[in-house]
Short mmCIF file of N, CA and C and ligand atoms in Angstrom, two decimals:
data_model
loop_
_atom_site.label_atom_id
_atom_site.label_comp_id
_atom_site.label_asym_id
_atom_site.label_seq_id
_atom_site.Cartn_x
_atom_site.Cartn_y
_atom_site.Cartn_z
N MET J 1 101.65 93.97 110.45
CA MET J 1 102.01 94.90 110.90
C MET J 1 101.20 95.55 111.19
N PRO J 2 99.45 95.81 112.36
CA PRO J 2 98.71 96.69 112.52
C PRO J 2 98.87 98.00 112.25
N ALA J 3 99.84 97.91 113.06
CA ALA J 3 100.56 99.63 113.85
C ALA J 3 100.95 100.19 113.34
N ILE J 4 101.87 99.54 111.73
CA ILE J 4 102.16 100.71 110.90
C ILE J 4 101.26 101.12 109.89
N ALA J 5 100.72 99.80 109.31
CA ALA J 5 98.75 100.03 108.83
C ALA J 5 98.11 101.32 108.98
N THR J 6 98.51 100.95 110.14
CA THR J 6 97.47 102.23 110.81
C THR J 6 97.83 103.11 111.12
N THR J 7 99.36 103.58 110.83
CA THR J 7 99.97 104.98 110.98
C THR J 7 100.04 105.34 109.51
N SER J 8 99.69 104.40 108.37
CA SER J 8 100.87 105.42 107.51
C SER J 8 98.80 105.61 106.79
N SER J 9 97.78 104.69 107.00
CA SER J 9 97.10 104.63 106.48
C SER J 9 95.88 105.98 107.32
N LEU J 10 96.92 106.63 108.42
CA LEU J 10 96.02 107.70 108.70
C LEU J 10 96.32 109.77 107.51
N ASN J 11 97.06 109.04 107.46
CA ASN J 11 98.09 110.51 106.60
C ASN J 11 97.60 110.05 105.35
N ASP J 12 96.04 109.60 105.12
CA ASP J 12 95.50 109.07 103.83
C ASP J 12 94.54 109.90 104.03
N TYR J 13 94.35 110.35 104.87
CA TYR J 13 92.57 111.35 105.77
C TYR J 13 93.45 112.26 105.70
N PRO J 14 91.91 113.51 105.27
CA PRO J 14 92.37 114.70 105.46
C PRO J 14 92.76 115.15 107.08
N ARG J 15 93.17 116.41 107.27
CA ARG J 15 93.41 116.28 108.64
C ARG J 15 92.90 118.02 109.09
N LEU J 16 92.70 117.95 109.82
CA LEU J 16 92.40 119.33 110.68
C LEU J 16 93.10 119.60 111.88
N SER J 17 93.79 119.97 111.91
CA SER J 17 95.23 120.41 113.20
C SER J 17 94.41 122.09 114.42
N ILE J 18 94.66 121.99 114.95
CA ILE J 18 94.48 123.19 116.29
C ILE J 18 95.45 124.02 116.30
N SER J 19 96.69 123.74 115.72
CA SER J 19 97.60 124.79 115.67
C SER J 19 97.39 125.35 114.50
N SER J 20 97.01 125.13 113.37
CA SER J 20 96.70 125.89 112.42
C SER J 20 95.64 127.04 112.43
N TYR J 21 94.58 126.94 113.35
CA TYR J 21 93.59 127.55 113.97
C TYR J 21 93.95 128.77 115.01
N LEU J 22 94.86 128.32 115.44
CA LEU J 22 95.45 129.28 116.60
C LEU J 22 95.54 130.87 116.85
N GLU J 23 96.09 131.61 116.09
CA GLU J 23 95.70 133.48 115.52
C GLU J 23 94.26 133.15 115.91
N GLN J 24 93.53 132.85 114.89
CA GLN J 24 91.92 132.56 114.97
C GLN J 24 91.60 132.58 116.48
N LEU J 25 91.96 131.03 117.22
CA LEU J 25 90.89 131.53 118.12
C LEU J 25 91.67 131.68 119.06
N ARG J 26 92.96 132.31 119.34
CA ARG J 26 93.86 133.26 120.70
C ARG J 26 92.39 135.16 120.24
N ILE J 27 92.36 135.22 118.95
CA ILE J 27 91.72 136.69 118.29
C ILE J 27 89.94 136.47 119.11
N THR J 28 89.35 135.59 118.61
CA THR J 28 88.25 135.18 118.99
C THR J 28 87.72 134.62 119.55
N GLN J 29 88.37 133.18 120.57
CA GLN J 29 88.28 132.83 121.29
C GLN J 29 86.44 132.27 121.24
N PRO J 30 86.27 131.58 120.55
CA PRO J 30 85.04 130.96 119.98
C PRO J 30 85.36 128.99 120.85
N ASP J 31 83.77 129.51 121.32
CA ASP J 31 83.38 127.56 121.81
C ASP J 31 83.27 126.63 120.70
N SER J 32 83.44 127.10 118.83
CA SER J 32 83.02 125.61 118.23
C SER J 32 83.92 126.25 116.89
N LEU J 33 84.01 125.85 116.29
CA LEU J 33 84.69 125.98 115.20
C LEU J 33 83.77 125.43 113.18
N PRO J 34 83.77 126.18 112.69
CA PRO J 34 82.72 125.63 112.53
C PRO J 34 83.02 125.43 110.77
N VAL J 35 83.24 123.93 110.24
CA VAL J 35 84.00 124.11 109.46
C VAL J 35 83.23 123.69 108.17
N SER J 36 83.44 123.44 106.72
CA SER J 36 82.61 123.52 105.27
C SER J 36 83.52 122.78 104.59
N TYR J 37 83.27 121.96 104.14
CA TYR J 37 84.12 121.00 102.63
C TYR J 37 83.22 120.11 102.72
N LYS J 38 83.76 119.29 101.13
CA LYS J 38 83.10 118.97 100.88
C LYS J 38 84.17 117.19 100.35
N HIS J 39 82.76 116.09 100.41
CA HIS J 39 83.75 114.99 100.88
C HIS J 39 83.27 113.69 100.13
N LYS J 40 84.15 113.46 98.91
CA LYS J 40 82.39 112.72 97.65
C LYS J 40 81.84 113.32 97.12
N GLY J 41 81.69 114.12 96.71
CA GLY J 41 80.97 115.25 96.15
C GLY J 41 79.29 116.13 97.28
N LYS J 42 79.58 115.90 98.40
CA LYS J 42 78.56 116.51 99.35
C LYS J 42 79.03 117.19 100.33
N HIS J 43 78.65 117.93 100.07
CA HIS J 43 78.75 118.71 100.82
C HIS J 43 78.21 118.66 102.68
N HIS J 44 79.87 119.44 103.24
CA HIS J 44 79.56 119.06 104.91
C HIS J 44 79.77 120.80 105.38
N SER J 45 78.76 120.98 106.77
CA SER J 45 79.01 122.09 107.13
C SER J 45 78.53 121.90 109.14
N TYR J 46 79.68 122.11 109.41
CA TYR J 46 79.24 121.98 110.74
C TYR J 46 79.76 122.94 112.47
N ASN J 47 79.41 122.67 113.13
CA ASN J 47 80.43 123.39 114.18
C ASN J 47 80.77 122.45 115.03
N ILE J 48 82.22 122.16 114.94
CA ILE J 48 82.78 121.45 115.83
C ILE J 48 83.62 122.26 117.49
N GLU J 49 82.71 121.74 118.41
CA GLU J 49 83.17 121.56 120.07
C GLU J 49 84.64 122.56 120.07
N LEU J 50 85.10 123.32 120.71
CA LEU J 50 86.31 123.05 121.67
C LEU J 50 86.74 123.60 122.71
N ALA J 51 87.34 123.28 123.02
CA ALA J 51 87.79 122.57 124.94
C ALA J 51 88.80 123.58 125.14
N LYS J 52 89.35 124.64 126.13
CA LYS J 52 90.40 125.42 126.57
C LYS J 52 90.70 124.59 128.17
N THR J 53 92.43 124.73 128.20
CA THR J 53 92.60 124.34 129.27
C THR J 53 93.57 125.05 129.12
N SER J 54 93.72 125.92 130.94
CA SER J 54 94.27 126.85 130.76
C SER J 54 95.91 126.57 131.51
N CYS J 55 97.13 127.13 130.62
CA CYS J 55 98.95 126.74 130.07
C CYS J 55 99.13 127.86 130.97
N ASN J 56 100.77 128.09 130.76
CA ASN J 56 101.50 129.06 132.22
C ASN J 56 100.95 130.86 131.06
N TYR J 57 100.95 131.53 132.29
CA TYR J 57 101.00 132.96 132.25
C TYR J 57 99.91 133.38 131.72
N GLY J 58 98.64 132.45 132.20
CA GLY J 58 96.81 132.92 131.19
C GLY J 58 96.62 132.07 130.04
N ASN J 59 97.95 131.82 129.39
CA ASN J 59 97.33 131.13 128.06
C ASN J 59 96.28 130.26 128.41
N TYR J 60 95.79 129.56 127.55
CA TYR J 60 95.16 128.96 126.88
C TYR J 60 95.27 127.74 125.87
N ARG J 61 95.13 126.54 125.99
CA ARG J 61 94.87 125.65 125.01
C ARG J 61 94.26 125.46 124.58
N TYR J 62 94.04 125.40 123.04
CA TYR J 62 92.93 124.97 122.45
C TYR J 62 92.74 123.54 122.23
N TRP J 63 91.48 123.03 122.17
CA TRP J 63 91.58 121.42 121.37
C TRP J 63 90.32 121.56 120.96
N PHE J 64 90.51 120.43 119.91
CA PHE J 64 88.78 119.77 119.25
C PHE J 64 88.55 119.04 120.01
N LEU J 65 86.80 118.81 120.30
CA LEU J 65 86.31 117.82 121.21
C LEU J 65 85.69 116.95 120.01
N CYS J 66 86.17 116.48 119.71
CA CYS J 66 86.30 114.29 119.04
C CYS J 66 84.22 114.82 118.66
N PRO J 67 83.65 115.38 117.27
CA PRO J 67 82.39 114.68 117.81
C PRO J 67 81.47 113.95 117.57
N SER J 68 82.32 112.64 117.32
CA SER J 68 81.57 111.33 117.52
C SER J 68 82.28 110.47 118.78
N CYS J 69 83.60 111.20 119.86
CA CYS J 69 83.60 110.41 121.60
C CYS J 69 83.46 111.71 122.01
N SER J 70 83.94 112.77 122.34
CA SER J 70 83.65 114.26 122.55
C SER J 70 85.00 113.89 122.95
N LYS J 71 86.11 113.80 123.34
CA LYS J 71 87.33 113.65 124.19
C LYS J 71 88.27 114.75 123.13
N ARG J 72 89.20 115.07 123.55
CA ARG J 72 90.05 116.58 123.87
C ARG J 72 91.03 115.27 122.76
N THR J 73 91.02 116.65 121.83
CA THR J 73 92.31 115.91 121.14
C THR J 73 93.00 117.55 120.15
N GLY J 74 93.89 117.24 119.34
CA GLY J 74 94.41 118.68 118.82
C GLY J 74 94.54 117.88 117.15
N VAL J 75 94.09 116.95 116.75
CA VAL J 75 94.09 116.88 115.26
C VAL J 75 92.82 115.89 114.60
N LEU J 76 91.72 116.52 113.86
CA LEU J 76 91.21 115.14 113.53
C LEU J 76 91.14 114.76 112.54
N TYR J 77 90.31 113.85 111.60
CA TYR J 77 90.68 113.46 110.64
C TYR J 77 89.14 113.32 109.50
N CYS J 78 88.95 113.50 108.66
CA CYS J 78 88.35 113.05 107.78
C CYS J 78 87.96 111.75 106.79
N ALA J 79 86.97 111.06 107.29
CA ALA J 79 86.30 110.04 106.05
C ALA J 79 84.78 110.37 106.38
N GLY J 80 84.21 111.56 105.77
CA GLY J 80 83.60 111.98 105.46
C GLY J 80 82.66 112.99 106.84
N SER J 81 83.42 112.48 107.97
CA SER J 81 83.27 113.44 109.28
C SER J 81 84.31 113.60 109.78
N TYR J 82 84.77 114.97 111.07
CA TYR J 82 86.08 114.97 110.95
C TYR J 82 85.44 113.96 112.88
N VAL J 83 86.65 113.13 113.16
CA VAL J 83 86.95 112.22 113.88
C VAL J 83 88.22 112.34 114.73
N CYS J 84 88.33 112.08 116.36
CA CYS J 84 89.74 111.71 116.53
C CYS J 84 90.37 110.57 115.51
N ARG J 85 91.68 110.47 115.96
CA ARG J 85 92.62 109.05 115.58
C ARG J 85 92.35 108.26 115.87
N HIS J 86 91.38 108.31 117.44
CA HIS J 86 90.52 106.48 117.81
C HIS J 86 89.91 106.28 117.56
N CYS J 87 88.98 107.33 117.36
CA CYS J 87 87.10 106.55 116.22
C CYS J 87 87.67 106.31 114.43
N ILE J 88 88.96 106.92 113.74
CA ILE J 88 88.69 106.68 112.63
C ILE J 88 89.31 105.63 113.23
N GLY J 89 90.52 105.70 113.69
CA GLY J 89 91.35 103.71 113.19
C GLY J 89 90.01 102.91 113.32
N ALA J 90 89.36 103.23 114.49
CA ALA J 90 88.04 102.38 114.86
C ALA J 90 87.53 101.47 113.44
N SER J 91 86.96 102.87 112.46
CA SER J 91 86.34 102.66 111.54
C SER J 91 86.88 101.82 110.36
N TYR J 92 88.58 102.75 110.69
CA TYR J 92 89.26 102.38 109.27
C TYR J 92 89.83 100.67 109.60
N HIS J 93 89.87 99.84 110.70
CA HIS J 93 89.80 98.55 111.54
C HIS J 93 88.49 97.28 110.63
N SER J 94 87.15 97.63 111.16
CA SER J 94 86.06 97.56 110.58
C SER J 94 86.40 97.47 108.81
N GLN J 95 86.91 99.24 108.32
CA GLN J 95 86.77 98.45 106.61
C GLN J 95 87.57 96.93 106.58
N LEU J 96 89.05 97.58 107.23
CA LEU J 96 89.34 96.55 106.66
C LEU J 96 89.50 94.83 106.67
N GLN J 97 88.04 94.74 107.87
CA GLN J 97 87.91 93.56 108.32
C GLN J 97 87.28 92.83 106.83
N GLN J 98 87.96 92.13 106.09
CA GLN J 98 87.45 92.59 104.32
C GLN J 98 86.85 90.20 104.97
N PRO J 99 85.60 90.29 104.01
CA PRO J 99 84.72 88.69 104.55
C PRO J 99 86.12 87.70 104.62
N VAL J 100 87.07 87.43 103.99
CA VAL J 100 88.18 86.93 103.53
C VAL J 100 88.56 87.37 104.95
N ASP J 101 89.08 87.97 106.05
CA ASP J 101 89.89 88.27 107.50
C ASP J 101 88.55 88.17 107.98
N ARG J 102 87.46 87.80 107.92
CA ARG J 102 86.62 87.05 109.00
C ARG J 102 86.28 85.69 108.99
N ILE J 103 86.33 85.36 108.12
CA ILE J 103 86.88 83.92 107.93
C ILE J 103 87.80 83.24 108.12
N TYR J 104 89.02 84.19 108.17
CA TYR J 104 90.25 83.21 109.08
C TYR J 104 89.92 83.77 110.58
N THR J 105 89.14 84.68 110.97
CA THR J 105 88.75 84.39 112.12
C THR J 105 88.58 83.74 113.09
N LYS J 106 87.18 83.40 111.86
CA LYS J 106 86.34 82.39 112.54
C LYS J 106 87.10 80.70 112.74
N LEU J 107 87.52 80.85 112.08
CA LEU J 107 88.81 79.71 111.20
C LEU J 107 88.72 79.63 112.82
N ASN J 108 89.74 80.49 112.87
CA ASN J 108 90.87 80.56 113.59
C ASN J 108 89.94 80.25 115.42
N ALA J 109 89.22 80.91 115.71
CA ALA J 109 88.38 80.46 116.77
C ALA J 109 88.03 79.17 116.96
N LEU J 110 87.35 78.64 115.73
CA LEU J 110 87.29 77.31 115.57
C LEU J 110 88.59 76.07 116.24
N ARG J 111 89.74 76.43 115.20
CA ARG J 111 90.88 75.52 115.70
C ARG J 111 91.22 75.66 116.83
N GLU J 112 91.41 76.85 117.73
CA GLU J 112 91.64 76.14 119.45
C GLU J 112 90.16 75.42 120.04
N ARG J 113 89.60 75.59 120.10
CA ARG J 113 88.25 75.49 120.56
C ARG J 113 88.97 74.04 119.83
N LEU J 114 88.72 73.42 119.29
CA LEU J 114 89.76 71.88 119.11
C LEU J 114 90.77 71.48 119.83
N GLY J 115 91.85 73.19 119.58
CA GLY J 115 92.84 72.59 120.63
C GLY J 115 94.01 72.38 119.48
N TRP J 116 94.01 72.76 117.56
CA TRP J 116 94.56 72.31 117.36
C TRP J 116 95.22 73.97 116.83
N GLN J 117 96.70 73.57 116.30
CA GLN J 117 97.28 74.80 116.05
C GLN J 117 96.75 75.73 115.67
N VAL J 118 96.42 76.41 115.90
CA VAL J 118 95.48 78.04 114.97
C VAL J 118 97.05 79.49 114.35
N GLY J 119 96.65 80.08 113.17
CA GLY J 119 97.06 80.55 112.55
C GLY J 119 97.62 80.07 110.80
N VAL J 120 96.86 78.67 110.72
CA VAL J 120 97.53 77.38 109.78
C VAL J 120 96.00 77.11 109.56
N ILE J 121 95.96 76.64 108.29
CA ILE J 121 94.38 76.83 107.52
C ILE J 121 94.13 74.83 107.35
N HIS J 122 95.11 74.65 107.13
CA HIS J 122 95.72 73.09 105.93
C HIS J 122 95.69 71.74 107.26
N GLY J 123 94.38 71.15 107.55
CA GLY J 123 95.47 70.24 108.56
C GLY J 123 93.81 70.12 109.40
N ILE J 124 93.27 68.62 109.25
CA ILE J 124 92.39 68.44 110.41
C ILE J 124 92.80 67.69 111.32
N GLY J 125 93.10 68.17 113.00
CA GLY J 125 93.45 67.44 114.17
C GLY J 125 92.91 66.39 114.35
N GLU J 126 92.89 66.17 115.67
CA GLU J 126 92.67 65.01 116.20
C GLU J 126 91.07 65.43 116.78
N ARG J 127 90.41 64.66 117.00
CA ARG J 127 89.45 65.09 118.44
C ARG J 127 89.43 65.20 120.01
N PRO J 128 89.83 66.26 120.46
CA PRO J 128 90.42 67.05 121.81
C PRO J 128 89.64 66.34 122.58
N LYS J 129 90.89 65.74 124.05
CA LYS J 129 90.22 64.90 124.56
C LYS J 129 89.25 65.57 125.48
N GLY J 130 87.86 64.52 125.85
CA GLY J 130 86.86 64.83 126.51
C GLY J 130 85.64 65.83 125.70
N MET J 131 85.98 66.30 124.47
CA MET J 131 85.05 66.86 123.94
C MET J 131 84.16 65.24 123.16
N HIS J 132 82.86 65.56 123.03
CA HIS J 132 81.75 64.51 122.73
C HIS J 132 81.96 64.73 121.47
N HIS J 133 82.02 63.33 120.92
CA HIS J 133 82.31 62.54 119.30
C HIS J 133 81.35 63.82 118.43
N SER J 134 79.56 63.84 118.67
CA SER J 134 78.91 64.96 118.20
C SER J 134 79.03 65.77 117.46
N THR J 135 80.00 67.10 118.91
CA THR J 135 80.33 67.46 118.52
C THR J 135 80.97 68.17 118.04
N TYR J 136 82.13 67.17 118.22
CA TYR J 136 83.09 67.09 117.34
C TYR J 136 83.02 67.14 115.35
N GLU J 137 81.94 66.16 115.02
CA GLU J 137 81.70 66.30 113.85
C GLU J 137 81.29 67.48 113.28
N ARG J 138 80.33 67.97 114.66
CA ARG J 138 79.85 69.07 114.16
C ARG J 138 80.60 70.69 113.41
N LEU J 139 81.30 70.41 114.63
CA LEU J 139 82.52 71.28 114.83
C LEU J 139 83.39 71.01 113.23
N LEU J 140 83.65 70.08 112.94
CA LEU J 140 83.93 68.83 111.72
C LEU J 140 83.58 69.74 109.49
N VAL J 141 82.23 70.30 110.72
CA VAL J 141 81.04 70.04 109.89
C VAL J 141 81.19 71.22 108.92
N GLU J 142 81.43 72.34 110.09
CA GLU J 142 81.29 74.15 110.66
C GLU J 142 82.69 74.48 109.63
N TYR J 143 83.69 73.99 110.18
CA TYR J 143 84.75 73.95 109.41
C TYR J 143 84.93 73.46 108.04
N GLU J 144 84.82 72.73 107.77
CA GLU J 144 84.52 72.76 106.33
C GLU J 144 83.48 73.72 105.86
N GLN J 145 82.61 73.67 105.97
CA GLN J 145 82.25 74.95 105.17
C GLN J 145 82.69 75.85 105.34
N LEU J 146 83.75 76.66 106.05
CA LEU J 146 84.52 77.79 106.60
C LEU J 146 86.00 77.95 105.40
N ILE J 147 85.86 76.85 105.18
CA ILE J 147 87.44 76.19 104.26
C ILE J 147 86.29 76.47 102.63
N ASN J 148 85.06 75.88 102.31
CA ASN J 148 84.99 75.43 101.43
C ASN J 148 84.90 77.30 100.79
N LYS J 149 84.29 78.39 101.49
CA LYS J 149 83.99 80.09 101.90
C LYS J 149 84.99 80.56 101.28
N LEU J 150 85.98 79.83 101.78
CA LEU J 150 87.06 80.47 101.84
C LEU J 150 88.16 80.07 100.36
N ILE J 151 87.48 79.13 100.18
CA ILE J 151 87.98 78.62 98.70
C ILE J 151 87.74 78.92 97.54
N ARG J 152 86.14 79.92 97.80
CA ARG J 152 85.74 80.67 96.83
C ARG J 152 85.26 82.32 96.93
N THR J 153 86.11 82.52 97.85
CA THR J 153 86.82 83.80 97.88
C THR J 153 87.56 84.11 96.89
N PHE J 154 89.20 83.18 96.86
CA PHE J 154 89.49 82.84 96.22
C PHE J 154 89.31 82.42 94.19
N TYR J 155 88.48 81.57 93.99
CA TYR J 155 88.55 81.65 93.08
C TYR J 155 87.14 81.67 92.01
ZN1 ZN A 201 86.71 110.48 119.10
#
């Protein structure tokens, strides 16, 4: 369940919530918020741009502007530098794509092309109707190589 994995993993990141700065923002009305922290022994210090939108009674609602995608967000997450949940989600998923996952992805793509059942790794299927013998042979070789790669990652 990728959705659940993403949610629980977000809790593992240090977060910065705009709500914890409301008092300070109301008084100083800054355009950006300086952050200073240590990540893996390296010191980081920079400003995060802010945006404000007006709400009732002439008040403002403050937002962070994600340093990566510039979208408005109330919470930033840190995996080296602070970004919004979409940006950290994207990097989390690419980190998650381990070599084994990439092999599975390729295997499934190949099985789909061959018209074989996707999601299982065993069993070599028939040559699809209309596919050239040479293409089929080539794809079989490719398939064998991926299976061997997969086996090597396990042993
Ligand atoms: Zn972002």
